């Protein structure tokens, strides 16, 4: 990949006409093509990809060099659009009325039929949603008109990017286009509030303060096991593991087992129920298929899903991490 295109806007005078409009249209086009665009939000810069496209979401994890599949936040322009993807409760509506658009991310139950990648929520039944208030982010989200998955636009383990230069330094040619608009005004990530349980829990402190939230909805819990360092799904309270057992490093499938293959299946004892993550052994394609295929094989009549080994390189690291968690004793 060559170096990314950098399109710089003037946030103070942004009005989404003329050159502004051209830049937004171009960034939206890149996103629609399944490629990655770093864009400004009021908290930090996001590394955006089309959340309905498994390949684009896999590309986000590859670009960040994340060793685990940490679930991602989906970004949309308007709260009203969220109901296609998550269940909206009166509590969510109340919070949205006060803090959306803005630096609050809500964890809500993911709709069963949500037309979204499974990788985006790391296979879980909950989804993180955010409506950024930054004018450039909103213009882009409106124009592209699909939910955009966006972690902070930095390599895994390094600090979040609050300027286009940070993005360039951290991600270099891993991003296709950088939409710049100066410094992110808040400069720290959004507050993550999980409202899927009886008592709301702050999973990450951020741009909206705990006392601001409590002034609206009363006392909340704070999950102290979660710092600003991304938590992997296995450490989260609710995470998806298949009902079936998972057997790793399989070289064949027993009777009653489903096979989740990787690479050519020559010489592998056949199982009636089998899927292949990537016949050509492509880790990127495999990552894009992983959660969807695990779900598909997780049928009542299947006791065990036998998974062939995946190399411990690139996206294979994150896939193996996730599979080891799924295979761990319950
Ligand atoms: O301000 C922000 O939130 C920025 C901008 C770009 O919007 N984004 C951001 O994303 O900080 P990221 O991926 O760096 O952090 C998202 C955090 C992760 O730590 C992840 O564990 C948590 O959100 N998360 C996402 N989905 C979740 C879910 N379904 N349940 C619990 N936590 C979730
Ligand atoms: Mg981050």
PDB file of N, CA and C and ligand atoms in Angstrom, residues 64 66 152 154 160 189 204 228 230, ligand 2:
ATOM      1  N   UNK A  64      -4.685  -1.992  12.939  1.00  0.00           N
ATOM      2  CA  UNK A  64      -4.307  -1.626  14.306  1.00  0.00           C
ATOM      3  C   UNK A  64      -3.298  -2.591  14.905  1.00  0.00           C
ATOM      4  N   UNK A  66      -4.051  -5.331  16.352  1.00  0.00           N
ATOM      5  CA  UNK A  66      -4.622  -5.751  17.629  1.00  0.00           C
ATOM      6  C   UNK A  66      -4.459  -7.257  17.819  1.00  0.00           C
ATOM      7  N   UNK A 152     -10.087   3.971  18.066  1.00  0.00           N
ATOM      8  CA  UNK A 152      -9.183   5.112  17.974  1.00  0.00           C
ATOM      9  C   UNK A 152      -8.126   4.821  16.908  1.00  0.00           C
ATOM     10  N   UNK A 154      -5.036   4.596  16.081  1.00  0.00           N
ATOM     11  CA  UNK A 154      -3.638   4.394  16.455  1.00  0.00           C
ATOM     12  C   UNK A 154      -3.332   2.907  16.404  1.00  0.00           C
ATOM     13  N   UNK A 160      -3.902   7.213  21.793  1.00  0.00           N
ATOM     14  CA  UNK A 160      -4.898   7.630  20.813  1.00  0.00           C
ATOM     15  C   UNK A 160      -4.431   8.877  20.062  1.00  0.00           C
ATOM     16  N   UNK A 189     -11.118   9.717  24.908  1.00  0.00           N
ATOM     17  CA  UNK A 189     -12.171   8.895  24.318  1.00  0.00           C
ATOM     18  C   UNK A 189     -13.524   9.106  24.999  1.00  0.00           C
ATOM     19  N   UNK A 204     -15.785   2.532  30.813  1.00  0.00           N
ATOM     20  CA  UNK A 204     -14.606   3.375  30.578  1.00  0.00           C
ATOM     21  C   UNK A 204     -15.005   4.813  30.861  1.00  0.00           C
ATOM     22  N   UNK A 228      -8.256   2.276  30.385  1.00  0.00           N
ATOM     23  CA  UNK A 228      -8.314   2.823  29.041  1.00  0.00           C
ATOM     24  C   UNK A 228      -7.726   1.852  28.022  1.00  0.00           C
ATOM     25  N   UNK A 230      -7.667  -1.221  25.939  1.00  0.00           N
ATOM     26  CA  UNK A 230      -8.808  -2.006  25.468  1.00  0.00           C
ATOM     27  C   UNK A 230      -8.903  -3.350  26.188  1.00  0.00           C
TER      28      UNK A 230
HETATM   29 MG1  LIG B   2      -8.394   2.819  21.697  1.00  0.00          MG
END
